[in-house]
Coordinates of C-alpha atoms and ligand atoms in Angstrom, one line a residue:
X1 CA 171.6 140.8 136.0
X2 CA 171.5 137.1 137.0
X3 CA 170.6 137.9 140.6
X4 CA 167.2 139.5 141.0
X5 CA 166.7 142.8 142.7
X6 CA 164.6 141.1 145.2
X7 CA 167.5 138.9 146.3
X8 CA 169.8 141.9 146.5
X9 CA 167.2 143.6 148.7
X10 CA 167.1 140.5 150.9
X11 CA 170.9 140.4 151.2
X12 CA 170.7 144.0 152.4
X13 CA 168.4 142.9 155.2
X14 CA 171.0 140.5 156.6
X15 CA 174.1 142.6 155.9
X16 CA 174.9 146.3 156.3
X17 CA 173.9 148.2 153.2
X18 CA 177.6 149.1 152.4
X19 CA 178.6 145.4 152.6
X20 CA 176.5 144.5 149.5
X21 CA 178.0 145.7 146.3
X22 CA 176.4 145.5 142.8
X23 CA 177.9 148.5 141.0
X24 CA 179.8 147.6 137.9
X25 CA 183.0 149.4 139.0
X26 CA 182.9 147.5 142.4
X27 CA 182.3 144.2 140.7
X28 CA 185.3 144.6 138.4
X29 CA 187.6 144.8 141.4
X30 CA 186.4 141.3 142.5
X31 CA 186.7 139.7 139.0
X32 CA 190.4 138.9 139.2
X33 CA 192.9 136.9 141.3
X34 CA 196.6 136.1 141.1
X35 CA 196.2 134.6 137.6
X36 CA 195.4 136.4 134.3
X37 CA 191.8 135.1 134.4
X38 CA 188.8 137.4 134.8
X39 CA 185.0 137.0 135.2
X40 CA 182.6 139.4 136.9
X41 CA 180.4 138.4 139.8
X42 CA 176.8 139.7 140.0
X43 CA 177.2 140.8 143.6
X44 CA 179.9 141.0 146.3
X45 CA 179.0 140.6 150.0
X46 CA 181.3 141.2 152.9
X47 CA 179.9 139.6 156.1
X48 CA 181.3 140.5 159.5
X49 CA 179.9 137.6 161.5
X50 CA 179.3 133.9 161.1
X51 CA 175.5 134.5 161.4
X52 CA 175.8 136.8 158.3
X53 CA 177.8 134.1 156.4
X54 CA 175.1 131.6 157.3
X55 CA 172.2 133.9 156.2
X56 CA 173.9 134.6 152.9
X57 CA 174.4 130.9 152.2
X58 CA 170.8 130.1 153.0
X59 CA 169.6 132.6 150.5
X60 CA 172.1 131.5 147.8
X61 CA 171.3 127.9 148.3
X62 CA 167.5 128.5 148.1
X63 CA 168.1 130.5 144.9
X64 CA 170.8 128.2 143.5
X65 CA 173.2 131.2 143.2
X66 CA 176.9 130.3 143.0
X67 CA 179.0 131.6 145.9
X68 CA 182.8 132.1 145.6
X69 CA 184.5 132.5 149.0
X70 CA 187.4 135.0 148.8
X71 CA 190.2 135.9 151.1
X72 CA 193.1 137.9 149.7
X73 CA 192.6 136.7 146.1
X74 CA 196.3 135.9 145.8
X75 CA 195.7 132.4 144.6
X76 CA 197.5 131.2 141.5
X77 CA 194.9 128.7 140.3
X78 CA 191.8 130.8 139.3
X79 CA 190.3 129.7 142.6
X80 CA 188.4 133.0 143.3
X81 CA 187.3 133.7 139.7
X82 CA 183.5 133.7 139.6
X83 CA 183.4 131.9 136.3
X84 CA 179.6 131.5 136.6
X85 CA 178.8 134.9 138.1
X86 CA 176.9 134.8 141.3
X87 CA 178.0 136.1 144.7
X88 CA 181.6 136.7 145.8
X89 CA 181.7 136.2 149.5
X90 CA 184.5 138.5 150.6
X91 CA 185.8 137.4 154.0
X92 CA 188.3 140.3 154.4
X93 CA 186.2 142.0 157.1
X94 CA 186.3 139.0 159.4
X95 CA 189.9 139.8 160.4
X96 CA 190.1 139.6 164.2
X97 CA 192.8 137.6 166.0
X98 CA 190.5 136.4 168.8
X99 CA 193.0 134.8 171.1
X100 CA 196.7 133.9 171.5
X101 CA 196.9 131.2 174.2
X102 CA 200.6 131.0 175.2
X103 CA 200.0 128.1 177.7
X104 CA 198.4 125.9 175.1
X105 CA 200.5 127.2 172.2
X106 CA 197.5 128.1 169.9
X107 CA 195.8 131.0 168.3
X108 CA 192.1 131.5 167.4
X109 CA 191.6 133.7 164.3
X110 CA 188.9 134.8 161.9
X111 CA 189.5 133.8 158.3
X112 CA 190.3 137.3 156.9
X113 CA 193.4 137.8 159.1
X114 CA 196.5 138.4 156.9
X115 CA 199.2 135.7 157.3
X116 CA 201.8 138.4 158.1
X117 CA 199.6 140.0 160.8
X118 CA 199.2 136.6 162.6
X119 CA 203.0 135.9 162.3
X120 CA 203.8 139.4 163.8
X121 CA 201.2 139.1 166.5
X122 CA 202.4 135.8 167.8
X123 CA 206.1 136.9 167.5
X124 CA 205.4 139.4 170.3
X125 CA 204.8 136.4 172.6
X126 CA 208.0 134.7 171.3
X127 CA 205.8 132.3 169.3
X128 CA 206.0 131.2 165.7
X129 CA 203.4 130.4 163.0
X130 CA 205.7 128.8 160.5
X131 CA 203.6 128.5 157.2
X132 CA 205.1 131.2 155.2
X133 CA 203.8 131.8 151.6
X134 CA 205.7 134.5 149.8
X135 CA 202.3 136.3 149.4
X136 CA 202.1 136.7 153.2
X137 CA 201.2 140.4 153.1
X138 CA 198.2 139.7 150.9
X139 CA 197.1 136.2 151.7
X140 CA 194.6 135.4 154.5
X141 CA 194.6 132.5 157.0
X142 CA 191.2 131.4 155.5
X143 CA 192.8 131.3 152.0
X144 CA 195.9 129.5 153.4
X145 CA 193.7 126.8 155.0
X146 CA 191.5 126.5 151.9
X147 CA 194.6 126.0 149.7
X148 CA 196.7 124.2 152.3
X149 CA 199.4 126.8 151.7
X150 CA 203.1 126.0 152.0
X151 CA 205.8 128.5 151.5
X152 CA 209.5 128.9 152.3
X153 CA 209.8 127.0 155.6
X154 CA 208.0 123.8 155.1
X155 CA 210.9 121.4 154.9
X156 CA 211.3 121.3 158.7
X157 CA 208.0 122.8 159.8
X158 CA 205.4 121.4 157.3
X159 CA 202.5 123.0 155.5
X160 CA 199.3 124.7 156.8
X161 CA 197.5 121.4 157.5
X162 CA 199.9 120.6 160.3
X163 CA 198.9 123.7 162.2
X164 CA 195.1 123.4 161.9
X165 CA 193.7 122.1 165.2
X166 CA 190.1 123.0 164.6
X167 CA 187.7 125.0 162.5
X168 CA 184.3 126.6 162.6
X169 CA 182.6 126.3 159.2
X170 CA 179.3 127.0 157.5
X171 CA 177.8 124.5 155.0
X172 CA 176.3 125.4 151.7
X173 CA 172.8 125.2 153.3
X174 CA 173.9 127.7 156.0
X175 CA 174.4 125.2 158.9
X176 CA 177.2 126.2 161.3
X177 CA 179.5 123.4 162.6
X178 CA 182.8 122.9 164.5
X179 CA 185.4 120.4 163.5
X180 CA 188.5 119.4 165.5
X181 CA 189.1 121.5 168.6
X182 CA 191.8 123.0 170.8
X183 CA 193.6 119.8 171.5
X184 CA 196.7 118.2 169.9
X185 CA 195.4 114.7 169.9
X186 CA 191.8 114.1 168.6
X187 CA 190.4 111.0 167.0
X188 CA 186.8 111.7 167.8
X189 CA 185.0 110.8 164.5
X190 CA 186.2 111.8 161.0
X191 CA 188.8 114.5 160.8
X192 CA 186.4 117.0 159.2
X193 CA 188.8 119.9 159.9
X194 CA 191.4 118.2 157.8
X195 CA 188.9 117.5 155.0
X196 CA 188.3 121.2 154.7
X197 CA 192.0 122.0 154.5
X198 CA 192.8 122.3 150.8
X199 CA 189.1 122.1 149.8
X200 CA 189.4 125.4 147.8
X201 CA 186.1 126.9 148.9
X202 CA 184.1 124.0 147.4
X203 CA 182.9 122.2 150.5
X204 CA 182.1 124.9 153.2
X205 CA 183.0 128.4 154.2
X206 CA 185.6 128.5 157.0
X207 CA 184.7 131.2 159.6
X208 CA 187.1 130.6 162.4
X209 CA 190.4 128.7 162.7
X210 CA 192.3 127.3 165.8
X211 CA 196.0 127.1 164.9
X212 CA 198.9 125.4 166.6
X213 CA 201.9 127.6 167.3
X214 CA 205.5 126.7 168.2
X215 CA 208.2 128.5 170.1
X216 CA 210.0 131.1 168.1
X217 CA 213.5 129.8 167.3
X218 CA 216.1 131.8 169.2
X219 CA 218.8 131.5 166.5
X220 CA 218.8 131.6 162.7
X221 CA 221.5 131.4 160.1
X222 CA 221.2 131.9 156.3
X223 CA 223.6 130.9 153.5
X224 CA 223.6 131.7 149.9
X225 CA 225.2 129.1 147.6
X226 CA 226.0 130.0 144.0
X227 CA 226.4 127.1 141.6
X228 CA 228.1 126.9 138.2
X229 CA 225.4 124.3 137.1
X230 CA 221.7 123.9 137.8
X231 CA 222.3 120.2 138.2
X232 CA 224.8 120.8 141.0
X233 CA 222.2 122.9 142.8
X234 CA 219.4 120.3 142.4
X235 CA 221.7 117.4 143.4
X236 CA 222.7 119.3 146.5
X237 CA 219.1 119.3 147.7
X238 CA 219.1 115.5 147.7
X239 CA 222.6 115.3 149.3
X240 CA 221.7 117.7 152.2
X241 CA 218.6 115.8 153.3
X242 CA 220.4 112.4 152.8
X243 CA 223.0 113.7 155.2
X244 CA 220.3 113.8 157.9
X245 CA 220.1 117.6 158.1
X246 CA 216.6 119.1 157.8
X247 CA 216.8 122.9 157.3
X248 CA 213.6 124.9 157.6
X249 CA 214.2 126.2 154.1
X250 CA 216.2 125.0 151.1
X251 CA 215.1 127.3 148.2
X252 CA 216.3 127.1 144.6
X253 CA 216.4 129.9 142.0
X254 CA 217.8 129.3 138.5
X255 CA 219.9 131.9 136.6
X256 CA 217.0 133.7 134.9
X257 CA 215.1 134.0 138.2
X258 CA 218.3 135.4 139.9
X259 CA 218.9 137.9 137.1
X260 CA 215.4 139.3 137.1
X261 CA 215.4 139.7 140.9
X262 CA 218.7 141.4 140.8
X263 CA 217.5 143.8 138.2
X264 CA 214.5 144.5 140.4
X265 CA 216.2 144.8 143.8
X266 CA 219.9 145.6 143.2
X267 CA 221.2 143.7 146.2
X268 CA 224.3 142.0 144.8
X269 CA 222.9 138.6 143.9
X270 CA 225.4 136.5 141.8
X271 CA 224.0 136.8 138.3
X272 CA 226.9 134.8 136.8
X273 CA 225.8 131.6 138.7
X274 CA 223.6 129.1 136.9
X275 CA 221.6 128.6 140.0
X276 CA 221.5 129.5 143.7
X277 CA 220.3 127.8 146.8
X278 CA 219.2 129.7 149.9
X279 CA 219.5 127.7 153.0
X280 CA 218.2 128.6 156.4
X281 CA 218.9 126.8 159.7
X282 CA 217.2 127.6 163.0
X283 CA 217.0 126.3 166.5
X284 CA 217.4 127.0 170.2
X285 CA 221.2 126.4 170.4
X286 CA 223.6 128.6 168.5
X287 CA 226.4 126.0 168.7
X288 CA 224.3 123.3 167.2
X289 CA 223.3 125.5 164.3
X290 CA 226.9 126.5 163.6
X291 CA 227.8 122.9 163.6
X292 CA 225.0 122.0 161.1
X293 CA 225.9 124.9 158.9
X294 CA 229.5 123.6 158.7
X295 CA 228.2 120.2 157.5
X296 CA 225.9 121.8 155.0
X297 CA 228.6 124.2 153.7
X298 CA 230.8 121.1 153.1
X299 CA 228.1 119.5 151.0
X300 CA 227.4 122.7 149.0
X301 CA 231.1 123.1 148.2
X302 CA 231.5 119.4 147.2
X303 CA 228.8 120.1 144.6
X304 CA 230.8 123.1 143.3
X305 CA 229.1 126.0 145.1
X306 CA 230.6 129.2 146.3
X307 CA 229.0 129.8 149.7
X308 CA 228.3 133.2 151.4
X309 CA 227.0 133.2 155.0
X310 CA 224.7 136.2 155.8
X311 CA 226.7 138.1 158.4
X312 CA 223.6 139.6 160.2
X313 CA 219.8 139.6 160.3
X314 CA 219.7 142.5 157.8
X315 CA 221.7 140.6 155.1
X316 CA 219.6 137.5 155.8
X317 CA 216.4 139.5 155.4
X318 CA 217.7 140.8 152.1
X319 CA 218.3 137.3 150.8
X320 CA 214.8 136.2 151.8
X321 CA 213.3 139.3 150.3
X322 CA 215.1 138.3 147.1
X323 CA 213.4 134.9 147.2
X324 CA 210.0 136.4 147.9
X325 CA 210.4 138.8 145.1
X326 CA 210.9 136.3 142.2
X327 CA 207.2 136.1 141.3
X328 CA 206.6 139.9 141.1
X329 CA 209.9 140.5 139.4
X330 CA 209.3 138.1 136.6
X331 CA 206.1 140.0 135.8
X332 CA 208.4 142.5 134.1
X333 CA 209.5 140.0 131.4
X334 CA 206.2 139.1 129.7
X335 CA 202.6 140.2 130.2
X336 CA 201.3 136.8 131.5
X337 CA 202.7 134.1 133.7
X338 CA 201.6 130.5 134.3
X339 CA 203.1 129.9 137.7
X340 CA 203.4 126.1 137.9
X341 CA 203.6 124.3 141.1
X342 CA 204.5 120.6 140.5
X343 CA 205.5 118.5 143.4
X344 CA 207.9 115.5 143.1
X345 CA 209.8 113.2 145.5
X346 CA 212.9 115.2 146.6
X347 CA 215.1 112.6 144.8
X348 CA 213.4 113.5 141.5
X349 CA 214.2 117.2 141.7
X350 CA 217.3 117.0 139.5
X351 CA 215.3 115.0 136.8
X352 CA 212.3 117.3 137.1
X353 CA 214.4 120.4 136.5
X354 CA 216.2 118.8 133.5
X355 CA 212.8 118.0 132.0
X356 CA 211.6 121.6 132.6
X357 CA 214.6 123.0 130.8
X358 CA 214.3 120.6 127.9
X359 CA 210.6 121.5 127.5
X360 CA 211.2 125.2 127.7
X361 CA 213.9 125.0 125.0
X362 CA 211.7 122.8 122.7
X363 CA 208.8 125.1 122.9
X364 CA 210.9 128.3 122.8
X365 CA 209.4 129.7 126.0
X366 CA 210.9 131.8 128.7
X367 CA 210.7 129.7 131.9
X368 CA 212.5 130.8 135.0
X369 CA 212.5 128.0 137.6
X370 CA 212.5 128.4 141.3
X371 CA 210.8 126.8 144.2
X372 CA 210.9 125.0 147.5
X373 CA 213.4 122.5 146.2
X374 CA 213.9 120.9 149.7
X375 CA 210.2 119.9 149.6
X376 CA 210.4 118.7 145.9
X377 CA 208.0 121.6 145.1
X378 CA 209.1 123.3 141.9
X379 CA 207.7 126.4 140.3
X380 CA 208.5 126.4 136.6
X381 CA 207.0 129.7 135.5
X382 CA 205.9 129.8 131.9
X383 CA 206.0 133.4 130.7
X384 CA 203.8 134.4 127.7
X385 CA 201.6 136.9 126.1
X386 CA 198.0 135.7 125.8
X387 CA 197.5 137.9 122.7
X388 CA 200.1 135.8 120.9
X389 CA 198.1 132.8 119.7
X390 CA 201.2 130.9 118.6
X391 CA 202.9 131.4 121.9
X392 CA 199.7 130.4 123.7
X393 CA 199.6 127.1 121.8
X394 CA 203.2 126.4 122.7
X395 CA 202.4 127.2 126.3
X396 CA 199.5 124.7 126.3
X397 CA 201.7 121.9 125.0
X398 CA 204.6 122.8 127.4
X399 CA 202.3 123.0 130.4
X400 CA 200.8 119.5 129.6
X401 CA 204.2 118.0 129.3
X402 CA 205.4 119.5 132.6
X403 CA 202.4 117.9 134.4
X404 CA 203.0 114.6 132.7
X405 CA 206.7 114.7 133.6
X406 CA 205.8 115.4 137.3
X407 CA 203.4 112.5 137.4
X408 CA 205.8 110.2 135.6
X409 CA 208.5 111.0 138.2
X410 CA 206.2 110.0 141.0
X411 CA 204.8 113.4 141.8
X412 CA 201.7 115.4 141.3
X413 CA 200.1 118.6 139.8
X414 CA 200.1 120.9 142.7
X415 CA 202.2 121.2 145.9
X416 CA 200.6 124.2 147.4
X417 CA 198.5 126.3 145.0
X418 CA 195.6 124.0 144.3
X419 CA 193.8 123.0 141.2
X420 CA 191.1 125.7 140.9
X421 CA 190.2 126.4 137.2
X422 CA 193.7 126.3 135.8
X423 CA 194.5 122.6 136.3
X424 CA 191.0 121.1 136.5
X425 CA 191.2 119.4 133.1
X426 CA 194.4 117.6 134.3
X427 CA 193.0 116.2 137.5
X428 CA 192.6 112.7 136.0
X429 CA 196.3 112.6 135.2
X430 CA 197.2 112.5 138.9
X431 CA 194.1 111.2 140.6
X432 CA 192.6 107.8 139.8
X433 CA 188.9 107.4 138.8
X434 CA 187.8 105.8 142.1
X435 CA 189.3 108.7 144.1
X436 CA 187.7 111.3 141.8
X437 CA 184.3 109.6 142.3
X438 CA 184.8 109.7 146.1
X439 CA 185.8 113.4 146.0
X440 CA 182.6 114.1 144.0
X441 CA 180.5 112.2 146.4
X442 CA 181.9 114.2 149.3
X443 CA 181.2 117.4 147.4
X444 CA 177.6 116.3 146.7
X445 CA 177.1 115.4 150.4
X446 CA 178.2 118.8 151.6
X447 CA 176.9 120.9 148.7
X448 CA 174.1 119.1 146.9
X449 CA 173.1 122.1 144.9
X450 CA 176.7 122.8 143.8
X451 CA 176.6 126.4 144.8
X452 CA 180.0 126.6 146.5
X453 CA 182.7 127.6 144.1
X454 CA 181.2 125.6 141.2
X455 CA 183.5 124.6 138.4
X456 CA 186.7 124.4 140.5
X457 CA 188.9 121.3 140.9
X458 CA 186.8 118.9 138.7
X459 CA 187.2 118.6 135.0
X460 CA 184.6 120.5 132.9
X461 CA 185.8 119.7 129.4
X462 CA 185.4 116.6 127.4
X463 CA 188.9 115.1 127.8
X464 CA 190.7 118.1 126.4
X465 CA 193.7 118.7 128.7
X466 CA 194.2 122.5 128.3
X467 CA 194.7 125.5 130.5
X468 CA 191.8 127.9 130.2
X469 CA 193.8 130.8 128.7
X470 CA 190.8 132.6 127.1
X471 CA 188.3 132.5 130.0
X472 CA 188.0 136.3 130.0
X473 CA 186.6 136.3 126.5
X474 CA 184.1 133.5 126.9
X475 CA 183.1 133.8 130.5
X476 CA 181.0 136.2 132.4
X477 CA 183.7 138.9 132.3
X478 CA 182.3 140.2 129.0
X479 CA 179.3 141.4 130.9
X480 CA 176.5 139.4 129.3
X481 CA 173.7 138.0 131.5
X482 CA 174.4 134.4 132.4
X483 CA 172.3 131.7 133.9
X484 CA 173.8 131.7 137.4
X485 CA 172.5 128.4 138.5
X486 CA 175.1 125.6 138.3
X487 CA 174.4 122.0 137.4
X488 CA 175.0 119.6 140.2
X489 CA 178.4 117.8 140.3
X490 CA 177.9 114.7 138.2
Ligands
FAD1 C1 203.5 136.6 144.7 C2 202.8 135.3 145.2 C3 203.6 134.4 145.9 C4 202.9 133.3 146.4 N1 203.7 132.4 147.1 C5 203.1 131.3 147.6 C6 203.9 130.4 148.4 O1 205.1 130.6 148.7 N2 203.2 129.3 148.9 C7 201.9 129.1 148.7 O2 201.3 128.1 149.2 N3 201.1 129.9 147.9 C8 201.7 131.0 147.4 N4 201.0 131.9 146.6 C9 199.6 131.5 146.3 C10 198.5 132.1 147.3 O3 199.0 133.3 148.0 C11 198.0 131.1 148.3 O4 197.3 130.1 147.6 C12 197.2 131.6 149.5 O5 197.0 130.6 150.4 C13 195.9 132.2 149.0 O6 195.3 133.0 150.1 P1 194.2 134.1 149.9 O7 193.7 134.6 151.2 O8 194.7 135.1 148.9 O9 193.1 133.2 149.2 P2 192.2 133.5 148.0 O10 193.0 133.6 146.8 O11 191.2 134.5 148.3 O12 191.4 132.1 147.9 C14 192.0 130.9 147.6 C15 191.0 129.7 147.7 O13 190.5 129.6 149.0 C16 189.1 129.7 149.0 N5 188.8 130.5 150.3 C17 189.3 131.6 150.7 N6 188.9 131.9 151.9 C18 188.1 130.9 152.3 C19 187.3 130.6 153.4 N7 187.3 131.5 154.5 N8 186.5 129.5 153.5 C20 186.5 128.7 152.4 N9 187.2 128.9 151.3 C21 188.0 130.0 151.2 C22 188.7 130.5 147.7 O14 187.4 130.2 147.3 C23 189.8 130.0 146.8 O15 189.4 128.7 146.2 C24 201.6 133.0 146.1 C25 200.8 133.9 145.4 C26 201.4 135.1 144.9 C27 200.6 136.1 144.2

């Protein structure tokens, strides 16, 4: 084992015995995430307090043991894969909602609170926490902050970063700090809280979060628009926002995504349409929403859609369930899935979708496309079987072309799922050398021994732009002893 028995004994002096796991069967459960990648840690610890997080990090930093913070492990970037072994820091037991402050419209939570649990708790006070990833029953607020999660309702409400007012964090060396606060306006020094948003567990461990809340919208209206062409649907996204209407959600699913969800849920989705758009409007005045829905319906119909308005909350819930189910439903088609997450200016959505279709056809790959089209955040999902080497090679080439297309169209590699292991070799495609050097300097300043989630975000290969499909075979997952210490970030 790469971690000595003495270190395990020491960890057991700072945590409850049952909160330190080293048995093989336990470790296997912590070797996977939302991707197909696998690598086994040497040890899993589940702290219950910030003092315990700090004590674990002090030991790990002294011993140069990699530490991988982990929330719900629903990430789609390989972000919680302990590629270099070491300690998985499971934050699931730090799951208390400490405060809901209705006067100041904020909540204070521990990082392991599930996204859905927070949404439900604040709803009882007629308040709303809008960031809404489809994984909300599995993902944690700590993971959402570390990935700057988005979801279905970002067009009007924005992504997680907009809701983070303050954080408590622990540095790699075990020091505890607070960044931001409980105030809306704050320019007191660098915005360290915002620096940690989207940092993918590489800069510090987040142990408490102060979140902004908004009033729960009194009225909602959902429409489903079925289009005879994918182009019509993607053009509508541009036309709706150009008309000055900003719906909370404007979600696109292409025909293959619609078909697979219908086969999964049987709720009467229009499988003969080439694409559908789901539109949600919300607000405090019913009349204003009806008026806006009329304007949007006119635009949808001008672009060739047949429009169905959900008649009640139950039908609306079914439609949103359909959208949330695309990802699990597509798992039935092929054993593996590369869920891409490119982000382009909204006006480039039609071109991006055309490029995706052309790439999928050229490489003969199944690729349902869906996504938060209103945000310009498209999820082309490349389905494959990693045992089929020819298909894997085509996947590699297709993925690289999708990233290149997104960047050429003025966009970037990830809208909400992060870089992690999967896209690290492509970082230089979207981020210039000066900015990569600045990012590395920040990493070195906060984590000089490179123990926090090493190997994530920054390229490891020598210029080879490839997705790490075979990590499970070459990494720690095969069970060999590894040298757990990581080289510093160069
Ligand atoms: C079916 C499905 C649908 C999804 N839909 C969406 C979607 O609509 N929108 C979206 O944005 N994402 C989506 N995702 C991706 C994923 O759910 C998000 O990235 C989510 O934010 C991850 O939360 P988590 O708690 O599972 O984090 P994890 O997967 O456990 O961790 C994610 C990253 O955060 C780090 N981390 C976790 N907790 C902490 C902490 N306390 N301190 C420091 N670092 C930490 C980890 O090291 C890792 O790098 C989806 C995933 C699935 C499987």
